[in-house]
PDB file of C-alpha atoms in Angstrom:
ATOM      1  CA  MET A  20       4.398   2.060  -5.004  1.00  0.00           C
ATOM      2  CA  VAL A  21       4.850   1.156  -8.628  1.00  0.00           C
ATOM      3  CA  GLY A  22       1.189   1.753  -9.389  1.00  0.00           C
ATOM      4  CA  ALA A  23       1.340   5.339  -7.891  1.00  0.00           C
ATOM      5  CA  GLY A  24       4.158   6.196 -10.106  1.00  0.00           C
ATOM      6  CA  LYS A  25       2.293   4.797 -13.325  1.00  0.00           C
ATOM      7  CA  PHE A  26      -0.763   6.655 -12.196  1.00  0.00           C
ATOM      8  CA  LYS A  27       1.133  10.062 -11.808  1.00  0.00           C
ATOM      9  CA  ASN A  28       2.512   9.475 -15.230  1.00  0.00           C
ATOM     10  CA  ARG A  29      -0.939   8.957 -16.655  1.00  0.00           C
ATOM     11  CA  ILE A  30      -2.260  12.149 -14.920  1.00  0.00           C
ATOM     12  CA  ASN A  31       0.736  14.177 -16.285  1.00  0.00           C
ATOM     13  CA  THR A  32       0.197  12.994 -19.774  1.00  0.00           C
ATOM     14  CA  ASN A  33      -3.486  13.736 -19.521  1.00  0.00           C
ATOM     15  CA  ASN A  34      -4.330   9.968 -20.325  1.00  0.00           C
ATOM     16  CA  ILE A  35      -7.963  10.159 -21.762  1.00  0.00           C
ATOM     17  CA  TYR A  36      -8.768   6.581 -20.479  1.00  0.00           C
ATOM     18  CA  LEU A  37      -8.855   7.838 -16.925  1.00  0.00           C
ATOM     19  CA  SER A  38     -11.470  10.534 -17.689  1.00  0.00           C
ATOM     20  CA  ASP A  39     -13.396   8.277 -19.933  1.00  0.00           C
ATOM     21  CA  ALA A  40     -13.457   5.565 -17.089  1.00  0.00           C
ATOM     22  CA  LEU A  41     -14.752   8.040 -14.521  1.00  0.00           C
ATOM     23  CA  ASP A  42     -17.460   9.210 -16.887  1.00  0.00           C
ATOM     24  CA  TYR A  43     -19.134   5.718 -16.694  1.00  0.00           C
ATOM     25  CA  ILE A  44     -19.842   6.381 -13.046  1.00  0.00           C
ATOM     26  CA  PRO A  45     -22.888   8.651 -12.674  1.00  0.00           C
ATOM     27  CA  LEU A  46     -22.638  11.650 -10.428  1.00  0.00           C
ATOM     28  CA  THR A  47     -26.020  11.104  -8.958  1.00  0.00           C
ATOM     29  CA  GLY A  48     -28.587   8.392  -8.782  1.00  0.00           C
ATOM     30  CA  SER A  49     -27.800   4.712  -8.680  1.00  0.00           C
ATOM     31  CA  VAL A  50     -24.570   3.170  -9.606  1.00  0.00           C
ATOM     32  CA  ARG A  51     -24.894  -0.331 -11.138  1.00  0.00           C
ATOM     33  CA  GLU A  52     -22.469  -3.050 -11.479  1.00  0.00           C
ATOM     34  CA  THR A  53     -22.403  -2.634 -15.174  1.00  0.00           C
ATOM     35  CA  ASP A  54     -21.351   0.985 -14.708  1.00  0.00           C
ATOM     36  CA  TYR A  55     -18.397  -0.185 -12.432  1.00  0.00           C
ATOM     37  CA  ASN A  56     -17.455  -2.897 -14.928  1.00  0.00           C
ATOM     38  CA  LYS A  57     -17.274  -0.361 -17.809  1.00  0.00           C
ATOM     39  CA  PHE A  58     -15.057   1.931 -15.489  1.00  0.00           C
ATOM     40  CA  VAL A  59     -12.769  -0.917 -14.819  1.00  0.00           C
ATOM     41  CA  GLU A  60     -12.507  -1.957 -18.470  1.00  0.00           C
ATOM     42  CA  THR A  61     -11.712   1.541 -19.609  1.00  0.00           C
ATOM     43  CA  PHE A  62      -9.416   2.345 -16.469  1.00  0.00           C
ATOM     44  CA  GLN A  63      -7.309  -0.664 -17.432  1.00  0.00           C
ATOM     45  CA  LEU A  64      -6.799   0.688 -20.995  1.00  0.00           C
ATOM     46  CA  ALA A  65      -4.859   3.382 -19.384  1.00  0.00           C
ATOM     47  CA  PHE A  66      -2.416   0.821 -18.076  1.00  0.00           C
ATOM     48  CA  PRO A  67      -1.751  -1.648 -20.868  1.00  0.00           C
ATOM     49  CA  ASP A  68       1.354  -2.859 -19.125  1.00  0.00           C
ATOM     50  CA  GLY A  69      -0.516  -3.455 -15.748  1.00  0.00           C
ATOM     51  CA  GLY A  70       0.905  -2.564 -12.383  1.00  0.00           C
ATOM     52  CA  VAL A  71      -2.056  -0.636 -11.272  1.00  0.00           C
ATOM     53  CA  GLY A  72      -4.642  -2.282  -9.016  1.00  0.00           C
ATOM     54  CA  ILE A  73      -7.808  -1.765  -6.887  1.00  0.00           C
ATOM     55  CA  ALA A  74      -6.245   0.675  -4.527  1.00  0.00           C
ATOM     56  CA  ILE A  75      -5.919   3.482  -7.104  1.00  0.00           C
ATOM     57  CA  ALA A  76      -9.057   2.739  -8.881  1.00  0.00           C
ATOM     58  CA  SER A  77     -11.078   2.482  -5.621  1.00  0.00           C
ATOM     59  CA  ARG A  78      -9.654   5.823  -4.556  1.00  0.00           C
ATOM     60  CA  LEU A  79     -10.785   7.365  -7.706  1.00  0.00           C
ATOM     61  CA  LEU A  80     -14.212   5.845  -7.362  1.00  0.00           C
ATOM     62  CA  ALA A  81     -14.507   6.974  -3.663  1.00  0.00           C
ATOM     63  CA  MET A  82     -13.625  10.490  -4.555  1.00  0.00           C
ATOM     64  CA  LYS A  83     -16.355  10.588  -7.245  1.00  0.00           C
ATOM     65  CA  ARG A  84     -19.112   8.708  -5.474  1.00  0.00           C
ATOM     66  CA  PRO A  85     -18.223   8.559  -1.750  1.00  0.00           C
ATOM     67  CA  ASP A  86     -21.725   7.262  -1.095  1.00  0.00           C
ATOM     68  CA  TYR A  87     -21.044   4.080  -3.106  1.00  0.00           C
ATOM     69  CA  PHE A  88     -17.381   3.419  -3.063  1.00  0.00           C
ATOM     70  CA  VAL A  89     -14.693   2.807  -0.279  1.00  0.00           C
ATOM     71  CA  CYS A  90     -11.078   3.033  -1.032  1.00  0.00           C
ATOM     72  CA  LEU A  91      -9.292  -0.283  -0.500  1.00  0.00           C
ATOM     73  CA  ASP A  92      -5.563  -0.013   0.301  1.00  0.00           C
ATOM     74  CA  SER A  93      -2.855  -1.437   2.470  1.00  0.00           C
ATOM     75  CA  GLN A  94      -3.954   0.677   5.244  1.00  0.00           C
ATOM     76  CA  ASN A  95      -7.507  -0.635   5.734  1.00  0.00           C
ATOM     77  CA  ARG A  96      -7.360  -3.881   3.692  1.00  0.00           C
ATOM     78  CA  TYR A  97      -6.654  -6.361   6.531  1.00  0.00           C
ATOM     79  CA  LYS A  98      -9.296  -5.107   8.978  1.00  0.00           C
ATOM     80  CA  LEU A  99     -11.898  -4.433   6.291  1.00  0.00           C
ATOM     81  CA  CYS A 100     -11.539  -7.872   4.757  1.00  0.00           C
ATOM     82  CA  LYS A 101     -11.514  -9.584   8.142  1.00  0.00           C
ATOM     83  CA  ASP A 102     -14.633  -7.911   9.225  1.00  0.00           C
ATOM     84  CA  PHE A 103     -16.206  -8.617   5.875  1.00  0.00           C
ATOM     85  CA  GLY A 104     -15.215 -12.281   6.156  1.00  0.00           C
ATOM     86  CA  ILE A 105     -13.333 -12.220   2.801  1.00  0.00           C
ATOM     87  CA  SER A 106      -9.935 -12.799   1.499  1.00  0.00           C
ATOM     88  CA  THR A 107      -7.488  -9.937   1.534  1.00  0.00           C
ATOM     89  CA  THR A 108      -6.674 -10.537  -2.024  1.00  0.00           C
ATOM     90  CA  ILE A 109      -9.247  -8.433  -3.845  1.00  0.00           C
ATOM     91  CA  THR A 110      -9.202  -8.069  -7.521  1.00  0.00           C
ATOM     92  CA  PHE A 111     -11.122  -5.682  -9.760  1.00  0.00           C
ATOM     93  CA  GLU A 112     -13.573  -8.421 -10.485  1.00  0.00           C
ATOM     94  CA  MET A 113     -14.176  -9.211  -6.691  1.00  0.00           C
ATOM     95  CA  TYR A 114     -14.421  -5.561  -5.443  1.00  0.00           C
ATOM     96  CA  TRP A 115     -18.031  -5.051  -6.471  1.00  0.00           C
ATOM     97  CA  GLY A 116     -19.485  -8.312  -5.383  1.00  0.00           C
ATOM     98  CA  ASN A 117     -17.407  -8.768  -2.085  1.00  0.00           C
ATOM     99  CA  ILE A 118     -17.497  -5.225  -0.955  1.00  0.00           C
ATOM    100  CA  ILE A 119     -19.660  -2.742  -2.797  1.00  0.00           C
ATOM    101  CA  ALA A 120     -22.741  -4.944  -3.190  1.00  0.00           C
ATOM    102  CA  ARG A 121     -22.648  -5.845   0.365  1.00  0.00           C
ATOM    103  CA  ILE A 122     -22.341  -2.292   1.433  1.00  0.00           C
ATOM    104  CA  ILE A 123     -25.311  -1.188  -0.639  1.00  0.00           C
ATOM    105  CA  ASP A 124     -27.365  -3.965   0.557  1.00  0.00           C
ATOM    106  CA  SER A 125     -26.904  -3.103   4.174  1.00  0.00           C
ATOM    107  CA  VAL A 126     -29.430  -1.478   6.392  1.00  0.00           C
ATOM    108  CA  TRP A 127     -27.350   1.465   7.414  1.00  0.00           C
ATOM    109  CA  TRP A 128     -26.517   2.326   3.759  1.00  0.00           C
ATOM    110  CA  SER A 129     -30.187   2.169   2.776  1.00  0.00           C
ATOM    111  CA  SER A 130     -31.201   4.433   5.672  1.00  0.00           C
ATOM    112  CA  PRO A 131     -33.248   7.655   4.791  1.00  0.00           C
ATOM    113  CA  ARG A 132     -31.280  10.736   4.039  1.00  0.00           C
ATOM    114  CA  PRO A 133     -30.981  12.752   7.370  1.00  0.00           C
ATOM    115  CA  ASN A 134     -32.520  16.184   7.840  1.00  0.00           C
ATOM    116  CA  THR A 135     -29.676  18.018   9.370  1.00  0.00           C
ATOM    117  CA  PRO A 136     -26.919  19.446   7.207  1.00  0.00           C
ATOM    118  CA  ILE A 137     -23.951  17.786   9.222  1.00  0.00           C
ATOM    119  CA  GLU A 138     -25.760  14.342   9.242  1.00  0.00           C
ATOM    120  CA  GLU A 139     -26.436  14.700   5.574  1.00  0.00           C
ATOM    121  CA  GLN A 140     -22.793  15.414   4.800  1.00  0.00           C
ATOM    122  CA  ALA A 141     -21.686  12.370   6.646  1.00  0.00           C
ATOM    123  CA  TRP A 142     -24.506  10.257   4.851  1.00  0.00           C
ATOM    124  CA  ASN A 143     -23.497  11.440   1.459  1.00  0.00           C
ATOM    125  CA  GLY A 144     -19.933  10.023   2.281  1.00  0.00           C
ATOM    126  CA  ARG A 145     -21.173   6.982   4.024  1.00  0.00           C
ATOM    127  CA  ALA A 146     -19.384   4.235   1.959  1.00  0.00           C
ATOM    128  CA  ALA A 147     -15.978   6.215   1.736  1.00  0.00           C
ATOM    129  CA  MET A 148     -16.203   6.759   5.436  1.00  0.00           C
ATOM    130  CA  ILE A 149     -15.695   2.936   6.025  1.00  0.00           C
ATOM    131  CA  ASP A 150     -12.030   3.676   5.083  1.00  0.00           C
ATOM    132  CA  ALA A 151     -11.586   5.802   8.371  1.00  0.00           C
ATOM    133  CA  ILE A 152     -13.209   3.015  10.458  1.00  0.00           C
ATOM    134  CA  PHE A 153     -10.707   0.408   9.304  1.00  0.00           C
ATOM    135  CA  TYR A 154      -7.739   2.496   8.771  1.00  0.00           C
ATOM    136  CA  GLU A 155      -4.716   1.346  10.509  1.00  0.00           C
ATOM    137  CA  GLY A 156      -2.013   3.965   9.597  1.00  0.00           C
ATOM    138  CA  LEU A 157       1.629   3.788  10.010  1.00  0.00           C
ATOM    139  CA  GLU A 158       3.265   3.139  13.480  1.00  0.00           C
TER     140      GLU A 158
END
């Protein structure tokens, strides 16, 4: 939980790099790997001493673009990585290629936008919803 404390500190001190990093992710339209890489590069500037990983970054990304990003944390990592057939050790560099690129290449992600409001709401958060599918929770 060291990362959460460091993140809280950056929020409380209004660290400009967090906002700048999120600005690289467009609100609408396609998100490219280069957008993600610029996000990561700038996000890491907020934490020059390290200690913050993909869990916090992916949560921010999923909040901004739930159609593209899924939060990857200790509560879903094992099942998600097992079903994706990948190592549970996911770095910033691996997250796009091993998870996001595979999601956006899938048939269900590329499906047409639904016509009904409730289905459209789910469709708009289709990548982030993966978290709920693989979430293990605390016993």
